[in-house]
């Protein structure tokens, strides 16, 4: 009986050992599958992050180029405005100088007319007093 019991124990022990080995192999396989799945997910997420970052950089480059074009356009408009303002001031200065000269001529003519009128009045007064 002792032999039968030992044989049974050995059999049970071997089955338990085999079951443990099978369970450990399944756990190892499951762990490897899980690890592989996690690595794949990590790579996919890493790739998504890199794509998003590249898209962000592309957007930033596009935005920077757009800003550069706008700044260039504004600089060109600024140059044009400066030319227009300079031309306006030059034209205005010339008109003011011309107007000043015209006023000087008019004042000179008025002065000459007043002198002539005074001379005529003086001459008329002399003729009147002489007669």
PDB file of C-alpha atoms in Angstrom:
ATOM      1  CA  UNK A   1       0.000   0.000   0.000  1.00  0.00           C
ATOM      2  CA  UNK A   2       2.810   2.275   0.737  1.00  0.00           C
ATOM      3  CA  UNK A   3       4.118   1.719  -2.756  1.00  0.00           C
ATOM      4  CA  UNK A   4       0.698   2.437  -4.254  1.00  0.00           C
ATOM      5  CA  UNK A   5       0.419   5.575  -2.199  1.00  0.00           C
ATOM      6  CA  UNK A   6       3.892   6.690  -3.236  1.00  0.00           C
ATOM      7  CA  UNK A   7       3.083   5.926  -6.870  1.00  0.00           C
ATOM      8  CA  UNK A   8      -0.136   7.924  -6.597  1.00  0.00           C
ATOM      9  CA  UNK A   9       1.719  10.743  -4.914  1.00  0.00           C
ATOM     10  CA  UNK A  10       4.386  10.671  -7.620  1.00  0.00           C
ATOM     11  CA  UNK A  11       1.679  10.710 -10.299  1.00  0.00           C
ATOM     12  CA  UNK A  12      -0.172  13.574  -8.615  1.00  0.00           C
ATOM     13  CA  UNK A  13       3.100  15.361  -8.044  1.00  0.00           C
ATOM     14  CA  UNK A  14       4.054  14.941 -11.737  1.00  0.00           C
ATOM     15  CA  UNK A  15       0.613  16.147 -12.882  1.00  0.00           C
ATOM     16  CA  UNK A  16       0.778  19.146 -10.573  1.00  0.00           C
ATOM     17  CA  UNK A  17       4.302  19.871 -11.797  1.00  0.00           C
ATOM     18  CA  UNK A  18       3.145  19.516 -15.429  1.00  0.00           C
ATOM     19  CA  UNK A  19       0.127  21.727 -14.744  1.00  0.00           C
ATOM     20  CA  UNK A  20       2.377  24.313 -13.097  1.00  0.00           C
ATOM     21  CA  UNK A  21       4.749  24.171 -16.080  1.00  0.00           C
ATOM     22  CA  UNK A  22       1.815  24.538 -18.499  1.00  0.00           C
ATOM     23  CA  UNK A  23       0.421  27.461 -16.519  1.00  0.00           C
ATOM     24  CA  UNK A  24       3.862  29.098 -16.386  1.00  0.00           C
ATOM     25  CA  UNK A  25       4.297  28.594 -20.153  1.00  0.00           C
ATOM     26  CA  UNK A  26       0.837  30.079 -20.790  1.00  0.00           C
ATOM     27  CA  UNK A  27       1.648  32.993 -18.486  1.00  0.00           C
ATOM     28  CA  UNK A  28       4.974  33.513 -20.256  1.00  0.00           C
ATOM     29  CA  UNK A  29       3.295  33.347 -23.673  1.00  0.00           C
ATOM     30  CA  UNK A  30       0.551  35.716 -22.512  1.00  0.00           C
ATOM     31  CA  UNK A  31       3.175  38.025 -21.032  1.00  0.00           C
ATOM     32  CA  UNK A  32       5.156  38.001 -24.297  1.00  0.00           C
ATOM     33  CA  UNK A  33       1.980  38.712 -26.273  1.00  0.00           C
ATOM     34  CA  UNK A  34       1.065  41.506 -23.896  1.00  0.00           C
ATOM     35  CA  UNK A  35       4.584  42.899 -24.083  1.00  0.00           C
ATOM     36  CA  UNK A  36       4.532  42.692 -27.891  1.00  0.00           C
ATOM     37  CA  UNK A  37       1.129  44.392 -27.977  1.00  0.00           C
ATOM     38  CA  UNK A  38       2.344  47.100 -25.614  1.00  0.00           C
ATOM     39  CA  UNK A  39       5.481  47.641 -27.700  1.00  0.00           C
ATOM     40  CA  UNK A  40       3.359  47.897 -30.854  1.00  0.00           C
ATOM     41  CA  UNK A  41       0.989  50.348 -29.148  1.00  0.00           C
ATOM     42  CA  UNK A  42       3.984  52.361 -27.918  1.00  0.00           C
ATOM     43  CA  UNK A  43       5.448  52.491 -31.433  1.00  0.00           C
ATOM     44  CA  UNK A  44       2.076  53.510 -32.888  1.00  0.00           C
ATOM     45  CA  UNK A  45       1.659  56.250 -30.296  1.00  0.00           C
ATOM     46  CA  UNK A  46       5.241  57.364 -30.824  1.00  0.00           C
ATOM     47  CA  UNK A  47       4.599  57.526 -34.566  1.00  0.00           C
ATOM     48  CA  UNK A  48       1.365  59.491 -34.015  1.00  0.00           C
ATOM     49  CA  UNK A  49       3.222  61.917 -31.769  1.00  0.00           C
ATOM     50  CA  UNK A  50       5.986  62.358 -34.356  1.00  0.00           C
ATOM     51  CA  UNK A  51       3.414  62.903 -37.124  1.00  0.00           C
ATOM     52  CA  UNK A  52       1.564  65.445 -34.989  1.00  0.00           C
ATOM     53  CA  UNK A  53       4.842  67.201 -34.206  1.00  0.00           C
ATOM     54  CA  UNK A  54       5.828  67.238 -37.898  1.00  0.00           C
ATOM     55  CA  UNK A  55       2.403  68.635 -38.782  1.00  0.00           C
ATOM     56  CA  UNK A  56       2.848  71.276 -36.070  1.00  0.00           C
ATOM     57  CA  UNK A  57       6.287  72.205 -37.433  1.00  0.00           C
ATOM     58  CA  UNK A  58       4.895  72.368 -40.964  1.00  0.00           C
ATOM     59  CA  UNK A  59       2.087  74.617 -39.734  1.00  0.00           C
ATOM     60  CA  UNK A  60       4.616  76.812 -37.936  1.00  0.00           C
ATOM     61  CA  UNK A  61       6.763  77.054 -41.071  1.00  0.00           C
ATOM     62  CA  UNK A  62       3.709  77.923 -43.142  1.00  0.00           C
ATOM     63  CA  UNK A  63       2.632  80.473 -40.545  1.00  0.00           C
ATOM     64  CA  UNK A  64       6.143  81.947 -40.444  1.00  0.00           C
ATOM     65  CA  UNK A  65       6.199  82.206 -44.243  1.00  0.00           C
ATOM     66  CA  UNK A  66       2.769  83.848 -44.180  1.00  0.00           C
ATOM     67  CA  UNK A  67       3.923  86.276 -41.517  1.00  0.00           C
ATOM     68  CA  UNK A  68       7.045  86.955 -43.585  1.00  0.00           C
ATOM     69  CA  UNK A  69       4.947  87.690 -46.652  1.00  0.00           C
ATOM     70  CA  UNK A  70       2.661  89.968 -44.646  1.00  0.00           C
ATOM     71  CA  UNK A  71       5.642  91.762 -43.096  1.00  0.00           C
ATOM     72  CA  UNK A  72       7.206  92.169 -46.541  1.00  0.00           C
ATOM     73  CA  UNK A  73       3.919  93.517 -47.896  1.00  0.00           C
ATOM     74  CA  UNK A  74       3.642  95.933 -44.986  1.00  0.00           C
ATOM     75  CA  UNK A  75       7.228  97.073 -45.506  1.00  0.00           C
ATOM     76  CA  UNK A  76       6.489  97.689 -49.196  1.00  0.00           C
ATOM     77  CA  UNK A  77       3.346  99.647 -48.295  1.00  0.00           C
ATOM     78  CA  UNK A  78       5.347 101.608 -45.731  1.00  0.00           C
ATOM     79  CA  UNK A  79       7.902 102.521 -48.402  1.00  0.00           C
ATOM     80  CA  UNK A  80       5.109 103.584 -50.764  1.00  0.00           C
ATOM     81  CA  UNK A  81       3.439 105.634 -48.028  1.00  0.00           C
ATOM     82  CA  UNK A  82       6.737 107.342 -47.225  1.00  0.00           C
ATOM     83  CA  UNK A  83       7.149 108.222 -50.900  1.00  0.00           C
ATOM     84  CA  UNK A  84       3.597 109.581 -51.055  1.00  0.00           C
ATOM     85  CA  UNK A  85       4.054 111.620 -47.851  1.00  0.00           C
ATOM     86  CA  UNK A  86       7.415 112.961 -49.055  1.00  0.00           C
ATOM     87  CA  UNK A  87       5.899 113.915 -52.396  1.00  0.00           C
ATOM     88  CA  UNK A  88       2.938 115.534 -50.632  1.00  0.00           C
ATOM     89  CA  UNK A  89       5.214 117.623 -48.408  1.00  0.00           C
ATOM     90  CA  UNK A  90       7.406 118.646 -51.345  1.00  0.00           C
ATOM     91  CA  UNK A  91       4.375 119.646 -53.399  1.00  0.00           C
ATOM     92  CA  UNK A  92       2.856 121.499 -50.445  1.00  0.00           C
ATOM     93  CA  UNK A  93       6.154 123.294 -49.786  1.00  0.00           C
ATOM     94  CA  UNK A  94       6.380 124.326 -53.434  1.00  0.00           C
ATOM     95  CA  UNK A  95       2.779 125.554 -53.416  1.00  0.00           C
ATOM     96  CA  UNK A  96       3.381 127.536 -50.219  1.00  0.00           C
ATOM     97  CA  UNK A  97       6.534 129.086 -51.698  1.00  0.00           C
ATOM     98  CA  UNK A  98       4.670 129.940 -54.911  1.00  0.00           C
ATOM     99  CA  UNK A  99       1.793 131.436 -52.929  1.00  0.00           C
ATOM    100  CA  UNK A 100       4.257 133.457 -50.819  1.00  0.00           C
ATOM    101  CA  UNK A 101       5.872 134.827 -53.994  1.00  0.00           C
ATOM    102  CA  UNK A 102       2.455 135.667 -55.433  1.00  0.00           C
ATOM    103  CA  UNK A 103       1.499 137.472 -52.212  1.00  0.00           C
ATOM    104  CA  UNK A 104       4.792 139.376 -52.280  1.00  0.00           C
ATOM    105  CA  UNK A 105       4.075 140.427 -55.877  1.00  0.00           C
ATOM    106  CA  UNK A 106       0.527 141.479 -54.975  1.00  0.00           C
ATOM    107  CA  UNK A 107       1.764 143.436 -51.934  1.00  0.00           C
ATOM    108  CA  UNK A 108       4.440 145.063 -54.104  1.00  0.00           C
ATOM    109  CA  UNK A 109       1.777 145.986 -56.693  1.00  0.00           C
ATOM    110  CA  UNK A 110      -0.481 147.387 -53.953  1.00  0.00           C
ATOM    111  CA  UNK A 111       2.449 149.419 -52.591  1.00  0.00           C
ATOM    112  CA  UNK A 112       3.175 150.760 -56.100  1.00  0.00           C
ATOM    113  CA  UNK A 113      -0.512 151.566 -56.625  1.00  0.00           C
ATOM    114  CA  UNK A 114      -0.624 153.372 -53.274  1.00  0.00           C
ATOM    115  CA  UNK A 115       2.521 155.298 -54.175  1.00  0.00           C
ATOM    116  CA  UNK A 116       1.053 156.115 -57.586  1.00  0.00           C
ATOM    117  CA  UNK A 117      -2.265 157.152 -55.990  1.00  0.00           C
ATOM    118  CA  UNK A 118      -0.421 159.272 -53.455  1.00  0.00           C
ATOM    119  CA  UNK A 119       1.567 160.811 -56.283  1.00  0.00           C
ATOM    120  CA  UNK A 120      -1.631 161.467 -58.275  1.00  0.00           C
ATOM    121  CA  UNK A 121      -3.334 162.941 -55.214  1.00  0.00           C
ATOM    122  CA  UNK A 122      -0.340 165.124 -54.537  1.00  0.00           C
ATOM    123  CA  UNK A 123      -0.211 166.181 -58.189  1.00  0.00           C
ATOM    124  CA  UNK A 124      -3.974 166.910 -58.226  1.00  0.00           C
ATOM    125  CA  UNK A 125      -3.668 168.860 -54.990  1.00  0.00           C
ATOM    126  CA  UNK A 126      -0.848 170.945 -56.461  1.00  0.00           C
ATOM    127  CA  UNK A 127      -2.781 171.679 -59.579  1.00  0.00           C
ATOM    128  CA  UNK A 128      -5.760 172.650 -57.486  1.00  0.00           C
ATOM    129  CA  UNK A 129      -3.723 174.886 -55.232  1.00  0.00           C
ATOM    130  CA  UNK A 130      -1.867 176.402 -58.197  1.00  0.00           C
ATOM    131  CA  UNK A 131      -5.017 177.361 -59.973  1.00  0.00           C
TER     132      UNK A 131
END
